[in-house]
mmCIF file of C-alpha atoms and ligand atoms in Angstrom:
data_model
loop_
_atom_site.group_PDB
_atom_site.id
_atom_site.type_symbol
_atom_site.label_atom_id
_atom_site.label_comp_id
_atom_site.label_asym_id
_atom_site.label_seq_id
_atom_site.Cartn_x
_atom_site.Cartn_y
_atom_site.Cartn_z
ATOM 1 C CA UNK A 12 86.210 70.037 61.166
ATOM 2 C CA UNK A 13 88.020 67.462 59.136
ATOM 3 C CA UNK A 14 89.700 64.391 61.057
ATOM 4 C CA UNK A 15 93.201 66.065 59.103
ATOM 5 C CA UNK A 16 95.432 68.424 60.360
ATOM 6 C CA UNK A 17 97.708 71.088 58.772
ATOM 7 C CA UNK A 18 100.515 69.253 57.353
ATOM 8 C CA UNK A 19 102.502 72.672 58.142
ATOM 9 C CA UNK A 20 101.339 73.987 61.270
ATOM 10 C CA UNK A 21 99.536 70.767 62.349
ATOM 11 C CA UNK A 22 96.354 72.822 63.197
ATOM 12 C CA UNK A 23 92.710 70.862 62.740
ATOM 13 C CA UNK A 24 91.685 71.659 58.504
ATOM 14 C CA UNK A 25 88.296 72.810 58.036
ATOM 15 C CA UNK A 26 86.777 71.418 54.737
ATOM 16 C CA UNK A 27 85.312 73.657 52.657
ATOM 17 C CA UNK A 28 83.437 73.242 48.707
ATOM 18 C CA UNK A 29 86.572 73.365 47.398
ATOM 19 C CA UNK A 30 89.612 73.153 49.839
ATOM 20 C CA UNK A 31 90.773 72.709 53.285
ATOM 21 C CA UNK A 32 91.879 75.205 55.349
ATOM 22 C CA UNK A 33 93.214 75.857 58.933
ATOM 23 C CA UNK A 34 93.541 78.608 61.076
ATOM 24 C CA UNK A 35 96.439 79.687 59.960
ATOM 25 C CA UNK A 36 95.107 80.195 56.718
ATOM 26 C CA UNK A 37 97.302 77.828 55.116
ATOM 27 C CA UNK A 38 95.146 75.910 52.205
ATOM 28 C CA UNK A 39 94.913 72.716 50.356
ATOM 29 C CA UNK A 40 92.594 72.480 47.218
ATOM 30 C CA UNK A 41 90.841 69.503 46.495
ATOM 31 C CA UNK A 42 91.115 67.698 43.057
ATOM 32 C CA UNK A 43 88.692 67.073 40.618
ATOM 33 C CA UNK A 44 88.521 63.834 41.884
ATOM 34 C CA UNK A 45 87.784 64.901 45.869
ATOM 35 C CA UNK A 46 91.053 64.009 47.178
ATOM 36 C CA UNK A 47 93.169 66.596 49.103
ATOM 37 C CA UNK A 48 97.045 66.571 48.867
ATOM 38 C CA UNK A 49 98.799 67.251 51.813
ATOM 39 C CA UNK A 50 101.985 65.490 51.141
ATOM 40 C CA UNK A 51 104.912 68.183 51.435
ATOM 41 C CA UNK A 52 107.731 66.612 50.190
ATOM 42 C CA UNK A 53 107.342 67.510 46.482
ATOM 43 C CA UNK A 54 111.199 67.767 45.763
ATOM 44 C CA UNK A 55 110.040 64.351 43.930
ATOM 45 C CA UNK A 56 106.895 65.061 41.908
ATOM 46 C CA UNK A 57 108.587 64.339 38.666
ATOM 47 C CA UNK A 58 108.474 60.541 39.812
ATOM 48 C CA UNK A 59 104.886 59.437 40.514
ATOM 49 C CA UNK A 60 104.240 58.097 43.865
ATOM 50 C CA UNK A 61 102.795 54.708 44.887
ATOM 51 C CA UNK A 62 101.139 52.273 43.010
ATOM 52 C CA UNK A 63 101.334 53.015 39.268
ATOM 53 C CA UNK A 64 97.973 53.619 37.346
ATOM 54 C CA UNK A 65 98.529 50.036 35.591
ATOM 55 C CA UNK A 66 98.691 48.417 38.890
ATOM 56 C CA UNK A 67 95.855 50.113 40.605
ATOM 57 C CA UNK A 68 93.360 49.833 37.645
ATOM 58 C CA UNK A 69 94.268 46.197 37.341
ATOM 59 C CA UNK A 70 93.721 46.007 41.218
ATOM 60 C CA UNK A 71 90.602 47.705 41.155
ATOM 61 C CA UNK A 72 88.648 45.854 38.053
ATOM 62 C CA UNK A 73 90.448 41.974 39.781
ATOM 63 C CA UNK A 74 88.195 43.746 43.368
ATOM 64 C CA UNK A 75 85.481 44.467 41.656
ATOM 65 C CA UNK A 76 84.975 41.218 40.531
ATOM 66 C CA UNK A 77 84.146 39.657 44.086
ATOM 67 C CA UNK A 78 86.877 37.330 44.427
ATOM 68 C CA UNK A 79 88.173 39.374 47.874
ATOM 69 C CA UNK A 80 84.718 40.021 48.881
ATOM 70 C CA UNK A 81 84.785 37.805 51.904
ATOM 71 C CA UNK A 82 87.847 39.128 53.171
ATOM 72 C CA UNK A 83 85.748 42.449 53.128
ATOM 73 C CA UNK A 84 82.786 41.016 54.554
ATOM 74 C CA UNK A 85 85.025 39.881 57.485
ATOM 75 C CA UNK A 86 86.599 43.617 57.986
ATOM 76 C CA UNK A 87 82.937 45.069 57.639
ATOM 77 C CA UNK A 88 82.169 42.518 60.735
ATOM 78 C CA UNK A 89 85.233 43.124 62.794
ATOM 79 C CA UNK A 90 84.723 47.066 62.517
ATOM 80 C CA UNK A 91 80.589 46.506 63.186
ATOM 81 C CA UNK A 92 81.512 44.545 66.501
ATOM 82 C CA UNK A 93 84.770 46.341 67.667
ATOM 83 C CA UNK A 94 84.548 49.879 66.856
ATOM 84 C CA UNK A 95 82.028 52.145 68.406
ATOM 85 C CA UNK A 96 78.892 53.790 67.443
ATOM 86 C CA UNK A 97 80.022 57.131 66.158
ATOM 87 C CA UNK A 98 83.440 56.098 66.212
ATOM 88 C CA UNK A 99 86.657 57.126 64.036
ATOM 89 C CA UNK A 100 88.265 55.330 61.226
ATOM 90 C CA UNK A 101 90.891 55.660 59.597
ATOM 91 C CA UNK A 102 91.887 53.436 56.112
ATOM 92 C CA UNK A 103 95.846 53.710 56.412
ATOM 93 C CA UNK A 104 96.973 53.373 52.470
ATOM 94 C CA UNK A 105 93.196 52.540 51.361
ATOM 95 C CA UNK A 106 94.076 52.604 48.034
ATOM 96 C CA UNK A 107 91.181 52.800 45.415
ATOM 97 C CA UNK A 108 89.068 51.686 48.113
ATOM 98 C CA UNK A 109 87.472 48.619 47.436
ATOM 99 C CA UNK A 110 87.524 48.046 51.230
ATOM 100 C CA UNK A 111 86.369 50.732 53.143
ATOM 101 C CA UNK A 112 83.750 51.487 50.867
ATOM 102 C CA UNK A 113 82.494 48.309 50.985
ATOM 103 C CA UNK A 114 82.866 48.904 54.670
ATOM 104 C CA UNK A 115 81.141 52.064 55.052
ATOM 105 C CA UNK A 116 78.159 50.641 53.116
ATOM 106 C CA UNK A 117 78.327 47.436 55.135
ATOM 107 C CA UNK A 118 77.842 49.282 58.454
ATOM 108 C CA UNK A 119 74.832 52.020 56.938
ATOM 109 C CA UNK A 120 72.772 48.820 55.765
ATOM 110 C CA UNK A 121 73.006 47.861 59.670
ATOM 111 C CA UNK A 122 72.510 50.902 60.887
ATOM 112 C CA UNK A 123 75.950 51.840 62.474
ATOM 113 C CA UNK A 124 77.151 55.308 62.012
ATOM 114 C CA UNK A 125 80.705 55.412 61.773
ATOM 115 C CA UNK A 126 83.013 58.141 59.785
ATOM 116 C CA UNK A 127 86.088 57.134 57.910
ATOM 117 C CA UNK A 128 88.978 58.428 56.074
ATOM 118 C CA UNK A 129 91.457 57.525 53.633
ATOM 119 C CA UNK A 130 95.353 58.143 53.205
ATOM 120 C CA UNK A 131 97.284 57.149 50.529
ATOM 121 C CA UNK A 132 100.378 57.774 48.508
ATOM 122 C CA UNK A 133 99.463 57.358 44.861
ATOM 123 C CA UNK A 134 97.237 60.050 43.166
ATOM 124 C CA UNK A 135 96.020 57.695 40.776
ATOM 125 C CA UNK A 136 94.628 55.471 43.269
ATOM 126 C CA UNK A 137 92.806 58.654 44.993
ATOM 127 C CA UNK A 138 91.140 59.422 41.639
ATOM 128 C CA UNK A 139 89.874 56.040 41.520
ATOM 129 C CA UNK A 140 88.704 55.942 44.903
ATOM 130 C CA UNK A 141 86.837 59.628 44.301
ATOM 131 C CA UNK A 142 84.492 57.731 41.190
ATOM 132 C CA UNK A 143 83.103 55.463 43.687
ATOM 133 C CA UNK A 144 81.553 58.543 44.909
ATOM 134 C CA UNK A 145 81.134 56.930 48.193
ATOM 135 C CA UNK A 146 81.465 59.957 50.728
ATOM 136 C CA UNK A 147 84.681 59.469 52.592
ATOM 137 C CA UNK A 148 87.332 61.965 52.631
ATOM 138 C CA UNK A 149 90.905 60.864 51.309
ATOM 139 C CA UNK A 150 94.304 63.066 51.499
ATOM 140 C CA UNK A 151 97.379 61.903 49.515
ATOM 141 C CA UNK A 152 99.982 61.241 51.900
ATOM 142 C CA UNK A 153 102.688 59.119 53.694
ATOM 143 C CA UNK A 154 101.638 56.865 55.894
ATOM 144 C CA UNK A 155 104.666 57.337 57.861
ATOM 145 C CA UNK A 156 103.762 60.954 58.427
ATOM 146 C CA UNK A 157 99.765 60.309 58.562
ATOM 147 C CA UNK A 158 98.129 63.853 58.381
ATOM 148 C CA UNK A 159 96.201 62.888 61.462
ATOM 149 C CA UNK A 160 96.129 64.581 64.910
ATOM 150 C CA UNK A 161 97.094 62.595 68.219
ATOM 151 C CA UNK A 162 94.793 60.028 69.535
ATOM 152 C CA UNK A 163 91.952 61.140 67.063
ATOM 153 C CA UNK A 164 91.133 57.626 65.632
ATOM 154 C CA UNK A 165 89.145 54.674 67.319
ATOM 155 C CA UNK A 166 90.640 52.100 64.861
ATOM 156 C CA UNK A 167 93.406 52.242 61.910
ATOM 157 C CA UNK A 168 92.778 49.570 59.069
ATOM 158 C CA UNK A 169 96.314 48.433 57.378
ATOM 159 C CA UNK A 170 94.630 46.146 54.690
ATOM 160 C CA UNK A 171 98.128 45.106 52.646
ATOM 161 C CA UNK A 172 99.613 48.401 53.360
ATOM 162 C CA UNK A 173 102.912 49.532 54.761
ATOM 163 C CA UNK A 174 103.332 48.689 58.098
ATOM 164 C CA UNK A 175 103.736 52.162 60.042
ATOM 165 C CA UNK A 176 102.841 50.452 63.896
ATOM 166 C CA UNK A 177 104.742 54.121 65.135
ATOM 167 C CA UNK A 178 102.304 56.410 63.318
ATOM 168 C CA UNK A 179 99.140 54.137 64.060
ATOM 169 C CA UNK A 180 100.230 54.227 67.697
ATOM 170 C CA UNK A 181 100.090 57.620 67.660
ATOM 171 C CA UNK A 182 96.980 58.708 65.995
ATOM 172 C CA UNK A 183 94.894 55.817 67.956
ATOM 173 C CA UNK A 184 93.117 56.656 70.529
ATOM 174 C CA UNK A 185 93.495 54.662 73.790
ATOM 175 C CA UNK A 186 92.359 51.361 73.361
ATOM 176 C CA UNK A 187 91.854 51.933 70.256
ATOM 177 C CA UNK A 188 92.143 49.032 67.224
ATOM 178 C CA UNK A 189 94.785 48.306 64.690
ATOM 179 C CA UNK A 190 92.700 45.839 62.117
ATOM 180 C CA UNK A 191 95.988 44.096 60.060
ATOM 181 C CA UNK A 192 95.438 41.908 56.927
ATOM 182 C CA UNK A 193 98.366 39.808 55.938
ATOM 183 C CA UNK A 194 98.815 37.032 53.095
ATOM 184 C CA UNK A 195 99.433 33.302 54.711
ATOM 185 C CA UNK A 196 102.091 31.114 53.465
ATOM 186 C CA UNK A 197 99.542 29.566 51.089
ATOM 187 C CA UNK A 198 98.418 32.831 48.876
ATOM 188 C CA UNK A 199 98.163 32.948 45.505
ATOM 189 C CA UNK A 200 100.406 29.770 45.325
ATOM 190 C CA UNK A 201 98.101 28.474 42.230
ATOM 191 C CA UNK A 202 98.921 31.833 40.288
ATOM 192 C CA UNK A 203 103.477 31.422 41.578
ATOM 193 C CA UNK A 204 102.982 27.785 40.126
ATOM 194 C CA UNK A 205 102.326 29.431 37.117
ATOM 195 C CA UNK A 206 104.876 32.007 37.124
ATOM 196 C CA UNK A 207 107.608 30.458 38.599
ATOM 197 C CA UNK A 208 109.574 27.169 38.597
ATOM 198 C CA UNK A 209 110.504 26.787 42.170
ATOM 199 C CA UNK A 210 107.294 28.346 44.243
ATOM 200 C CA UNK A 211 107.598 29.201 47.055
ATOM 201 C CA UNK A 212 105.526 30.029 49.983
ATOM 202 C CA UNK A 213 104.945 33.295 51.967
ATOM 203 C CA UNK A 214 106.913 33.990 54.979
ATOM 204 C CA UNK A 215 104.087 34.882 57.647
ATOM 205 C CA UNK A 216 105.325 37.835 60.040
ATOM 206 C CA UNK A 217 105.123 37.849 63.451
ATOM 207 C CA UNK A 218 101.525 38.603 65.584
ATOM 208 C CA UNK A 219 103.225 41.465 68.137
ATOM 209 C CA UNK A 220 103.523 44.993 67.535
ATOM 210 C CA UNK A 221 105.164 47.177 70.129
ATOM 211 C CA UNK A 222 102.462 48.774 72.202
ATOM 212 C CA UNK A 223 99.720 47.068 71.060
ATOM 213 C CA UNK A 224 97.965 43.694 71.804
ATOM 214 C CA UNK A 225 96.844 41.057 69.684
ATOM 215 C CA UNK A 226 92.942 40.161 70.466
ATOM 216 C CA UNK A 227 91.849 38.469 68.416
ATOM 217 C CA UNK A 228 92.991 36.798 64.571
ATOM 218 C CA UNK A 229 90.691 35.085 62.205
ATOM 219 C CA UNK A 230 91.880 32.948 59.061
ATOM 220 C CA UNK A 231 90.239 33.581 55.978
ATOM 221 C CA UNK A 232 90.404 31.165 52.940
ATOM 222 C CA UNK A 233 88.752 30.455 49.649
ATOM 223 C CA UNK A 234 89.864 29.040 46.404
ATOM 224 C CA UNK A 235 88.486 30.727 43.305
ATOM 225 C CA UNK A 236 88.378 30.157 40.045
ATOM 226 C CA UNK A 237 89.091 32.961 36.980
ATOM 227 C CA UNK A 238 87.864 31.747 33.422
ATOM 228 C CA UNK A 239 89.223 34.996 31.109
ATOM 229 C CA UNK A 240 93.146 35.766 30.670
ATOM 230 C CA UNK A 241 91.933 39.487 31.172
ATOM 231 C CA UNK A 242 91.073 38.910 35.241
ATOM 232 C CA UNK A 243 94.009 36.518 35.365
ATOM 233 C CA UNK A 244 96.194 39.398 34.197
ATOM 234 C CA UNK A 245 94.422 42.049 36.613
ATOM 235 C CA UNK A 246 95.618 39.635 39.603
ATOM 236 C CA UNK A 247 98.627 38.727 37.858
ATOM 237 C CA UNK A 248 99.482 42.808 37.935
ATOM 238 C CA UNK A 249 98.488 43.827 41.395
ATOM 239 C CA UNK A 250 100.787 41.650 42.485
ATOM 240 C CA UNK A 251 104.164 42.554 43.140
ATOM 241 C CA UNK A 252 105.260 39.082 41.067
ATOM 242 C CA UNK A 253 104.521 40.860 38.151
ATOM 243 C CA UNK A 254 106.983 44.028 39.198
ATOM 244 C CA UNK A 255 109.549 41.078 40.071
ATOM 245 C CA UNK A 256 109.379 38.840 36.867
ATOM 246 C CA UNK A 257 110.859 39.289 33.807
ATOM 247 C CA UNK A 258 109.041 38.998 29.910
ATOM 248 C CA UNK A 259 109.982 35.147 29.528
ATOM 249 C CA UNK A 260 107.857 34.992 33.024
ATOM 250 C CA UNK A 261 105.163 37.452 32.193
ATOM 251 C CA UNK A 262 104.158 35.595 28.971
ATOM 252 C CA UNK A 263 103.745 32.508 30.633
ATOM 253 C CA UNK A 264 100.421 34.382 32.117
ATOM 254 C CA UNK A 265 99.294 35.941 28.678
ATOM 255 C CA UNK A 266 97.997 32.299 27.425
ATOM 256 C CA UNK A 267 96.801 31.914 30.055
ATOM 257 C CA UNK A 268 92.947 31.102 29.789
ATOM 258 C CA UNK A 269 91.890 29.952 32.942
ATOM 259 C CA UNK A 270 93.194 29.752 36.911
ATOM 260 C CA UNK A 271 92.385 28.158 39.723
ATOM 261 C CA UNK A 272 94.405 29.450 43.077
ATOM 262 C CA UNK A 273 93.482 30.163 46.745
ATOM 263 C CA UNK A 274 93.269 33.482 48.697
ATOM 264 C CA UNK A 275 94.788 33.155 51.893
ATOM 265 C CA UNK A 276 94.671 35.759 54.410
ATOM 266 C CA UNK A 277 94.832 35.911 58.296
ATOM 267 C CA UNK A 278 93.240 39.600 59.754
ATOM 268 C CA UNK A 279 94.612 40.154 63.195
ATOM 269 C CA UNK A 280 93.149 42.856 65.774
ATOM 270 C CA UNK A 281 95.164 45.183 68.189
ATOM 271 C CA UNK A 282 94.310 46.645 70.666
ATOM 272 C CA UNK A 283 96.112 49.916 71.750
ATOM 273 C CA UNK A 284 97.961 49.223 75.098
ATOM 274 C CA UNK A 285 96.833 51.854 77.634
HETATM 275 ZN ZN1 ZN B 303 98.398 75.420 58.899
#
């Protein structure tokens, strides 16, 4: 049994070599790349979904580089200490990912055996996520209409995603854990003094969620330096500044040889209200 469900009939999918499958007999084939799509809306498919292949590559070679890897080392710890042995995870828009990967390898170096999956809109960021070969299952979907069965997951991880607090309700168990990264005022405000003229800092969103409680937060922070216009640019376009600027903006960046700016994050904990 798979930890998704039958995006038709909502029945548990079996995975198979080369599809999933429910009792039903209705059947999803999985990619090339691993990924299964079980998004049924496809009244849209001549627009791509999600991130755009420039914007995940560039987010997946600036990841790759280590400049996020203590915010991972941080969600690698929360998930060792608050999620059970055995337990259920599920990476809510994980993206190419750079984090529960990391994750997943974090926990079998210490011995905890925990299964995860992955949902996420964009194809192209499922193919990427399929190369790293790392053994966790990943459907193409909305995260507002997670492929997931009631209460079936010990802890959701919304790591710059959407925020879909209805849909993570629902598919948590009880007591389960809603792990939220979010960008303090402070992030990236070396790279917007760049890019802008008037910076400005990030709004930081409220701490309660309807149904859940907040148990814990941690603030994570670390300046880092990038020496080659190439990483600057791979920050520069995983950002959505680089969606919202226009050419006059955007060259400011390309001679751009070196950057010094801060990561600023804050990852809060939930616990499902009983
Ligand atoms: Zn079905």
């Amino acid at each position: 049994m798979s930890l998704f469900i039958c995006p038709v009939c909502k029945l548990e999918l079996t995975e198979q070599e080369k599809l999933y499958k429910c009792e039903n007999g209705h059947c999803f084939d999985k990619s090339k790349f691993g990924y299964v799509n079980l998004l049924q809306s496809q009244k849209s498919s001549a627009k791509r979904h999600g991130d755009d292949r420039l914007m995940v590559r560039a987010r997946r070679d600036f990841l790759n580089s280590g400049a996020y890897g203590f915010l991972r080392e941080a969600l690698c710890e929360a998930v060792e200490k608050y999620v059970p042995e055995g337990g259920k995870v599920l990476d809510a828009g994980c993206g190419e990912g750079y984090y529960s990967s990391g994750i997943k390898y974090g926990l079998e170096n210490s011995g905890k055996n925990v299964e995860f999956c992955g949902v996420d809109i964009s194809k192209d960021a499922l193919e990427f996520f399929g190369k790293r070969k790392c053994g966790i299952t990943c459907a193409v979907a909305s995260i507002f209409e997670l492929p997931l069965a009631d209460e079936s997951v010990d802890c959701v991880l919304n790591i710059f995603s959407p925020e879909a607090d209805g849909e993570f309700y629902r598919v948590l168990k009880r007591g389960g854990l809603l792990i939220r990264v979010i960008p303090l005022e402070e992030h990236l405000y070396g790279l917007k003094e760049v890019i802008y003229d008037e910076p400005y800092f990030n709004e930081v969103p409220s701490a309660e969620i309807d149904g859940f409680s907040c148990i814990a937060s941690e603030q994570l922070e670390s300046k880092f330096f990038l020496n080659t216009n190439d990483i600057i640019q791979n920050l520069f376009k995983m950002t959505p500044y680089y969606y919202k600027t226009g050419i006059d903006d955007q060259k400011k960046i390309e001679s751009l040889d070196h950057l010094e700016t801060e990561a600023s994050f804050e990852m809060r904990i939930f616990r499902k209200e009983i």
